[in-house]
Short mmCIF file of C-alpha atoms in Angstrom, two decimals:
data_model
loop_
_atom_site.label_atom_id
_atom_site.label_comp_id
_atom_site.label_asym_id
_atom_site.label_seq_id
_atom_site.Cartn_x
_atom_site.Cartn_y
_atom_site.Cartn_z
CA MET A 22 -20.66 -8.38 -3.20
CA LYS A 23 -24.11 -7.96 -4.82
CA ARG A 24 -25.64 -10.63 -2.94
CA LYS A 25 -24.05 -8.88 0.70
CA MET A 26 -25.43 -5.38 -0.24
CA ALA A 27 -28.90 -7.27 -1.27
CA LYS A 28 -28.95 -7.87 1.80
CA ARG A 29 -27.86 -4.60 3.18
CA TRP A 30 -31.10 -3.27 1.48
CA LEU A 31 -33.52 -5.94 2.57
CA ALA A 32 -32.70 -5.12 6.05
CA MET A 33 -33.22 -1.24 6.01
CA VAL A 34 -36.08 -1.75 4.23
CA THR A 35 -37.23 -4.29 6.57
CA ALA A 36 -35.85 -2.09 9.80
CA SER A 37 -37.96 1.04 8.93
CA MET A 38 -41.07 -1.29 8.39
CA LEU A 39 -40.42 -2.50 11.93
CA CYS A 40 -39.97 0.91 13.51
CA ILE A 41 -43.30 2.18 12.32
CA GLY A 42 -44.94 -1.14 13.52
CA THR A 43 -44.47 -1.72 17.52
CA LEU A 44 -41.23 -1.21 19.74
CA ALA A 45 -40.93 -4.82 20.59
CA GLY A 46 -40.65 -5.87 16.87
CA CYS A 47 -37.30 -3.79 16.65
CA GLY A 48 -35.57 -6.88 19.20
CA ASN A 49 -36.61 -9.31 16.94
CA GLY A 50 -35.10 -9.02 13.18
CA SER A 51 -37.60 -9.89 10.59
CA GLY A 52 -35.52 -12.99 9.85
CA GLY A 53 -36.02 -14.46 13.27
CA ASN A 54 -32.02 -14.40 13.99
CA SER A 55 -31.32 -13.43 17.53
CA SER A 56 -27.59 -13.75 17.29
CA GLY A 57 -25.18 -11.82 16.28
CA ASP A 58 -22.62 -8.82 16.77
CA ASP A 59 -24.61 -5.54 17.51
CA GLY A 60 -23.31 -4.08 14.24
CA SER A 61 -21.57 -1.14 16.11
CA GLY A 62 -18.82 -2.65 18.07
CA GLY A 63 -20.62 -4.70 19.98
CA LYS A 64 -18.38 -8.50 21.43
CA GLN A 65 -21.46 -10.91 20.76
CA GLU A 66 -20.49 -13.42 18.29
CA SER A 67 -22.72 -15.30 15.74
CA SER A 68 -22.27 -19.19 14.44
CA SER A 69 -24.08 -17.87 11.24
CA ASP A 70 -22.74 -15.91 8.03
CA SER A 71 -21.03 -12.86 9.75
CA GLY A 72 -22.42 -10.86 6.93
CA GLU A 73 -26.06 -11.31 8.33
CA ALA A 74 -25.37 -11.29 11.84
CA SER A 75 -24.15 -7.87 11.49
CA GLU A 76 -27.01 -6.71 8.67
CA ASP A 77 -29.55 -8.01 11.84
CA ALA A 78 -27.53 -6.23 14.33
CA SER A 79 -27.59 -3.23 12.59
CA GLU A 80 -31.68 -3.40 12.17
CA LYS A 81 -31.91 -4.24 16.44
CA SER A 82 -29.75 -1.25 17.02
CA GLY A 83 -31.22 1.44 14.91
CA ASP A 84 -28.35 1.64 13.03
CA TYR A 85 -27.61 1.17 9.54
CA VAL A 86 -23.52 0.14 8.98
CA TYR A 87 -20.98 -0.71 6.86
CA ARG A 88 -17.74 -2.53 7.38
CA VAL A 89 -14.72 -1.99 5.72
CA GLY A 90 -11.50 -3.97 6.00
CA PHE A 91 -7.98 -3.15 6.17
CA VAL A 92 -5.15 -5.55 6.39
CA ASN A 93 -1.84 -3.63 6.83
CA ILE A 94 1.65 -5.18 6.00
CA ASP A 95 3.17 -3.72 9.19
CA ASN A 96 1.96 -0.56 11.82
CA GLY A 97 5.66 -0.12 11.58
CA ASP A 98 5.93 0.96 8.38
CA THR A 99 6.35 4.48 8.07
CA ALA A 100 5.42 4.67 4.48
CA CYS A 101 2.38 1.91 4.82
CA TYR A 102 1.07 2.94 8.35
CA PRO A 103 0.04 6.71 7.33
CA ALA A 104 -1.67 5.43 4.04
CA MET A 105 -3.99 3.23 6.56
CA GLN A 106 -4.79 5.64 8.82
CA LYS A 107 -6.20 8.03 5.58
CA PHE A 108 -7.90 5.42 4.71
CA ILE A 109 -9.55 5.47 8.52
CA GLU A 110 -10.29 8.92 8.37
CA TYR A 111 -12.03 8.89 4.90
CA VAL A 112 -14.31 6.18 5.45
CA GLU A 113 -15.32 6.94 9.04
CA SER A 114 -16.21 10.08 7.94
CA ASP A 115 -19.64 11.48 8.49
CA GLU A 116 -19.33 12.77 4.70
CA PHE A 117 -18.77 9.08 3.55
CA ALA A 118 -21.83 7.88 5.80
CA LYS A 119 -23.88 10.20 4.01
CA SER A 120 -22.87 9.46 0.51
CA VAL A 121 -23.09 5.87 0.93
CA GLY A 122 -26.48 5.75 2.65
CA ALA A 123 -25.48 4.69 6.05
CA ASP A 124 -25.70 5.73 9.71
CA LYS A 125 -22.02 4.89 10.02
CA VAL A 126 -18.92 3.54 8.56
CA GLU A 127 -16.52 1.45 10.17
CA ALA A 128 -12.65 0.69 9.10
CA LEU A 129 -11.59 -2.63 10.60
CA THR A 130 -8.25 -2.98 10.57
CA ALA A 131 -5.35 -5.41 11.44
CA ASP A 132 -1.62 -5.65 11.51
CA SER A 133 0.16 -8.40 9.80
CA ALA A 134 3.81 -7.18 11.23
CA LYS A 135 5.10 -8.57 7.94
CA ASP A 136 4.05 -12.36 8.86
CA ILE A 137 2.63 -13.95 6.21
CA GLU A 138 0.52 -16.60 8.15
CA LYS A 139 -0.95 -13.48 10.92
CA GLN A 140 -1.52 -11.73 7.70
CA THR A 141 -3.82 -14.94 6.85
CA THR A 142 -5.33 -14.90 9.95
CA ASN A 143 -6.60 -11.49 10.21
CA VAL A 144 -8.18 -12.07 7.03
CA GLU A 145 -10.30 -14.75 8.06
CA THR A 146 -10.98 -12.39 11.50
CA LEU A 147 -12.12 -9.64 9.71
CA LEU A 148 -14.55 -11.50 6.78
CA SER A 149 -15.69 -13.19 10.18
CA LYS A 150 -16.73 -9.61 11.77
CA GLY A 151 -18.55 -8.83 8.02
CA VAL A 152 -16.78 -6.39 6.48
CA ASP A 153 -17.95 -5.67 2.62
CA MET A 154 -14.45 -5.15 0.97
CA MET A 155 -11.62 -5.86 2.26
CA PHE A 156 -7.55 -3.77 1.70
CA ILE A 157 -4.66 -5.41 1.77
CA ILE A 158 -0.83 -4.39 1.42
CA GLY A 159 0.19 -7.86 1.75
CA VAL A 160 3.72 -10.12 2.64
CA ASP A 161 4.19 -12.21 -0.24
CA THR A 162 2.49 -12.30 -3.20
CA GLU A 163 2.64 -16.02 -3.11
CA GLY A 164 1.24 -15.88 0.28
CA ASN A 165 -1.40 -13.51 -0.43
CA THR A 166 -3.40 -15.58 -2.47
CA THR A 167 -4.51 -17.83 0.76
CA SER A 168 -6.52 -14.33 1.99
CA VAL A 169 -7.18 -13.25 -2.16
CA LYS A 170 -9.44 -16.70 -2.06
CA ALA A 171 -11.03 -16.28 1.13
CA CYS A 172 -12.29 -13.17 0.13
CA ASN A 173 -13.43 -14.61 -3.06
CA GLU A 174 -15.39 -17.30 -1.62
CA GLU A 175 -17.66 -14.41 0.78
CA GLY A 176 -18.19 -13.20 -2.43
CA ILE A 177 -16.77 -10.13 -1.40
CA PRO A 178 -14.40 -7.21 -3.08
CA VAL A 179 -10.55 -7.60 -2.52
CA PHE A 180 -8.31 -5.00 -3.41
CA MET A 181 -4.40 -5.71 -3.45
CA VAL A 182 -2.96 -2.42 -2.53
CA GLY A 183 0.69 -1.71 -3.38
CA THR A 184 1.03 -5.12 -3.71
CA GLU A 185 -0.04 -8.14 -5.50
CA ALA A 186 -1.52 -11.90 -5.56
CA SER A 187 -0.31 -15.05 -7.66
CA GLY A 188 -3.67 -15.99 -7.74
CA GLY A 189 -7.10 -15.17 -7.23
CA GLU A 190 -9.63 -11.97 -7.96
CA TRP A 191 -8.53 -8.88 -6.81
CA LYS A 192 -7.69 -5.66 -8.21
CA PHE A 193 -5.11 -3.46 -7.70
CA VAL A 194 -4.47 0.32 -5.94
CA GLY A 195 -1.10 1.82 -5.93
CA PHE A 196 1.12 3.11 -7.74
CA ASP A 197 3.13 1.53 -11.27
CA GLU A 198 6.43 -0.16 -9.44
CA VAL A 199 7.74 -0.62 -13.35
CA GLU A 200 7.51 3.07 -13.83
CA LEU A 201 9.55 3.96 -10.85
CA GLY A 202 12.18 2.14 -11.56
CA LYS A 203 12.49 3.01 -15.31
CA ARG A 204 11.88 6.74 -14.63
CA GLN A 205 15.36 5.98 -11.79
CA GLY A 206 16.70 4.25 -14.97
CA GLU A 207 16.14 7.55 -16.97
CA TRP A 208 17.38 10.03 -14.74
CA CYS A 209 20.17 7.81 -14.71
CA ALA A 210 20.55 7.61 -18.29
CA GLU A 211 20.30 11.84 -18.47
CA ASN A 212 22.49 12.57 -15.93
CA LEU A 213 25.24 10.26 -15.33
CA PRO A 214 28.82 11.21 -17.06
CA GLU A 215 30.21 8.37 -19.37
CA ASN A 216 31.06 5.17 -18.50
CA SER A 217 30.01 5.82 -15.41
CA ASN A 218 29.51 2.04 -12.92
CA ILE A 219 26.46 1.75 -10.90
CA CYS A 220 25.29 -0.88 -8.23
CA TYR A 221 21.99 -1.68 -7.57
CA LEU A 222 20.28 -2.49 -4.00
CA GLN A 223 17.36 -4.26 -4.68
CA GLY A 224 14.53 -5.27 -2.09
CA THR A 225 13.42 -8.02 -0.16
CA PRO A 226 13.87 -10.90 -2.74
CA GLY A 227 10.15 -12.24 -4.37
CA ARG A 228 8.37 -9.27 -3.55
CA GLU A 229 7.08 -8.24 -6.90
CA ALA A 230 7.98 -4.46 -5.91
CA SER A 231 11.87 -5.85 -5.88
CA VAL A 232 11.38 -7.63 -9.18
CA GLN A 233 9.45 -5.13 -10.95
CA ARG A 234 11.59 -2.09 -9.70
CA GLU A 235 14.80 -3.45 -10.95
CA GLU A 236 13.14 -4.73 -14.27
CA GLY A 237 12.08 -1.13 -14.41
CA PHE A 238 15.56 0.40 -14.35
CA MET A 239 17.40 -1.54 -16.45
CA GLN A 240 14.80 -0.30 -18.94
CA GLY A 241 15.20 2.78 -17.94
CA ILE A 242 19.18 2.81 -18.85
CA GLU A 243 18.74 0.90 -22.12
CA SER A 244 19.98 3.40 -24.12
CA ARG A 245 23.30 4.07 -22.40
CA ASP A 246 25.65 1.44 -23.49
CA ASP A 247 28.13 3.23 -22.03
CA LEU A 248 26.47 2.76 -18.06
CA THR A 249 27.41 -1.02 -16.31
CA VAL A 250 25.96 -2.15 -13.47
CA LEU A 251 28.30 -3.42 -11.29
CA SER A 252 26.33 -5.40 -8.77
CA SER A 253 22.64 -5.46 -7.78
CA GLN A 254 22.53 -7.13 -4.77
CA SER A 255 19.38 -7.60 -1.89
CA GLY A 256 19.42 -4.68 1.10
CA ASP A 257 16.16 -6.13 2.06
CA PHE A 258 14.05 -3.36 2.11
CA ASP A 259 15.86 -2.34 5.27
CA ALA A 260 18.23 0.36 5.99
CA ALA A 261 21.00 -1.24 7.81
CA THR A 262 21.27 -4.44 5.55
CA ALA A 263 21.47 -2.03 2.48
CA MET A 264 24.42 -0.07 4.59
CA GLN A 265 26.37 -3.28 4.81
CA VAL A 266 26.04 -4.25 1.71
CA THR A 267 27.04 -0.80 -0.26
CA GLU A 268 30.34 -1.12 3.22
CA ASP A 269 31.39 -4.78 1.16
CA TRP A 270 31.05 -2.33 -2.46
CA ILE A 271 33.40 -0.41 -1.39
CA GLN A 272 35.37 -2.56 0.00
CA THR A 273 35.35 -4.44 -3.34
CA HIS A 274 34.96 -1.71 -6.23
CA GLY A 275 35.94 1.25 -3.91
CA GLU A 276 36.76 4.45 -6.50
CA LYS A 277 35.22 2.42 -9.16
CA ILE A 278 31.98 3.23 -7.96
CA ASN A 279 30.28 5.97 -9.69
CA CYS A 280 26.32 5.77 -8.92
CA ILE A 281 24.16 4.31 -6.37
CA VAL A 282 20.32 3.05 -6.46
CA SER A 283 17.79 1.84 -4.22
CA ALA A 284 14.45 0.16 -4.85
CA ASN A 285 12.89 2.25 -1.78
CA SER A 286 13.51 4.89 0.69
CA THR A 287 15.22 3.03 3.38
CA MET A 288 17.85 1.35 1.76
CA ILE A 289 19.21 4.45 0.74
CA ALA A 290 19.25 6.15 3.81
CA GLY A 291 21.82 2.92 4.78
CA ALA A 292 23.84 3.34 1.19
CA ILE A 293 24.31 7.55 1.90
CA GLU A 294 24.78 6.71 5.36
CA ALA A 295 28.13 4.09 4.28
CA LEU A 296 29.34 6.47 1.62
CA LYS A 297 29.19 9.35 4.37
CA ALA A 298 31.58 6.74 6.32
CA ALA A 299 34.28 6.24 3.18
CA ARG A 300 34.26 9.63 3.07
CA MET A 301 32.67 8.82 -0.70
CA ASN A 302 28.91 10.48 -0.56
CA GLU A 303 30.46 14.19 -2.43
CA GLU A 304 32.02 11.68 -5.32
CA VAL A 305 28.67 9.08 -5.72
CA THR A 306 25.82 9.78 -6.76
CA SER A 307 22.79 8.23 -5.31
CA VAL A 308 19.41 7.70 -6.90
CA GLY A 309 16.07 6.45 -4.47
CA VAL A 310 12.81 6.73 -3.57
CA VAL A 311 10.78 9.04 -0.54
CA HIS A 312 7.85 8.71 0.67
CA LEU A 313 8.24 11.63 3.52
CA GLY A 314 8.41 9.05 6.45
CA ALA A 315 10.63 8.95 9.41
CA GLU A 316 13.65 6.93 7.85
CA ASP A 317 13.68 9.11 4.90
CA GLY A 318 16.11 11.08 6.98
CA TYR A 319 15.32 14.24 4.23
CA PRO A 320 18.44 13.35 2.05
CA ILE A 321 17.28 15.07 -0.55
CA PRO A 322 17.41 18.42 0.64
CA ASP A 323 20.71 18.23 2.95
CA GLY A 324 22.27 17.52 -0.32
CA ASP A 325 23.33 13.95 0.02
CA GLU A 326 20.59 12.17 -1.92
CA ASP A 327 20.90 13.84 -6.05
CA TYR A 328 17.31 12.02 -6.95
CA ALA A 329 13.90 10.31 -6.10
CA ILE A 330 10.98 9.03 -7.03
CA PHE A 331 8.57 10.31 -4.31
CA VAL A 332 5.52 8.18 -3.19
CA SER A 333 2.28 9.60 -1.55
CA TRP A 334 1.82 6.29 0.29
CA PRO A 335 -0.96 8.61 2.39
CA SER A 336 -2.74 9.65 -0.79
CA ILE A 337 -3.22 6.11 -1.82
CA GLY A 338 -4.76 5.72 1.98
CA THR A 339 -7.34 8.29 0.25
CA LEU A 340 -7.31 6.51 -3.12
CA CYS A 341 -8.48 2.95 -1.33
CA GLY A 342 -11.04 5.55 0.28
CA GLU A 343 -12.33 6.80 -2.72
CA ILE A 344 -12.45 3.15 -4.04
CA ALA A 345 -14.52 1.94 -0.88
CA GLU A 346 -17.15 4.82 -1.47
CA ARG A 347 -17.48 3.68 -5.21
CA VAL A 348 -18.14 0.04 -4.33
CA TYR A 349 -21.30 1.08 -2.23
CA LYS A 350 -22.35 3.42 -4.83
CA GLY A 351 -22.22 0.45 -7.13
CA GLU A 352 -19.32 1.61 -9.35
CA GLU A 353 -17.33 -0.22 -11.87
CA ILE A 354 -13.96 -0.09 -10.50
CA ASP A 355 -10.65 -0.30 -13.01
CA GLU A 356 -8.39 -3.40 -12.55
CA ARG A 357 -5.63 -0.92 -11.88
CA THR A 358 -5.98 2.33 -10.31
CA ASN A 359 -2.79 4.39 -9.93
CA ILE A 360 -1.56 7.73 -8.17
CA GLU A 361 0.73 9.73 -9.97
CA LEU A 362 4.89 9.50 -9.41
CA GLU A 363 6.57 12.56 -8.55
CA ASP A 364 10.17 13.49 -9.43
CA MET A 365 11.95 14.91 -6.42
CA THR A 366 15.18 16.89 -6.36
CA ALA A 367 16.61 19.20 -3.76
CA GLU A 368 14.81 22.20 -6.00
CA ASN A 369 11.59 21.18 -5.56
CA PHE A 370 11.60 19.01 -2.20
CA ASP A 371 9.88 22.34 -0.14
CA GLU A 372 6.87 22.10 -2.90
CA ILE A 373 6.13 18.47 -2.83
CA VAL A 374 6.11 18.38 0.94
CA ALA A 375 4.33 21.29 1.24
CA ALA A 376 1.66 19.77 -0.83
CA GLN A 377 0.94 16.87 1.51
#
């Protein structure tokens, strides 16, 4: 990053000197490179280093342009997509450009559609366009390493957003997954009747969110020896899958089920539908996660969900923008930067929604 930023400052100073001279000098560039991207969205390609090409182009266009990359896990995800939109809104604002000393800042984004190979290609594509840093909502912990190392090789900072990588050098932006699960467990320990039986809906196998949230949940219920986890099964972070798993639990355990806990918002929505169909929703306590996406269905104010951890994904997008701003200013970024999680019930639902 220091190497790329140094080049940008050199390009800016050189461009200023050339403007004092003849207009003809602006078309040639200080280093003699006449090929490359136009620095403001043009389609001309360069075979030279992408960062240098972008800098030369910015010089020729008269604009001093910064570029930041954001690779999203899935634009159809109603949590992650709003985060990316807030990021774009923040970094492409005039205030941001003025703050970091640029004429313009471009957010270059890509949709991985939950495909790790596509994610790898997306990162490589954005790197070729000369981004100064990369934010990635990753598909898979192991697979994310390839993308991280590609950024490391280019010498640019890379931030994993709400996800992690098993290798390479990166920093984290998001929230504490273990804390999320632990607070769900603590609520159960404080509120469930004696000798309650719990069914736990895990996320997608192998995802760090799945592992860490369940780990935290088990920590949260440690104070209650009388609580029993009847079953833990994957709902794959999907409402339909969670509904099927819950239907199977109802067939197997029936009225023994006192509580269903879900690792995310979509799965608890599916579980609630299965409970309603079996006329068990009023007897079974439901605990989940809310991010105010479309699939949340607002079951809490409807009285169908008893408690949830609220995760503000738009706030995560804004936080990524703030971190990008600090990087440009040369400030040190912590290894992990988290938003605060909130407890949500019917009593404070409206207040939380109004604050978003």
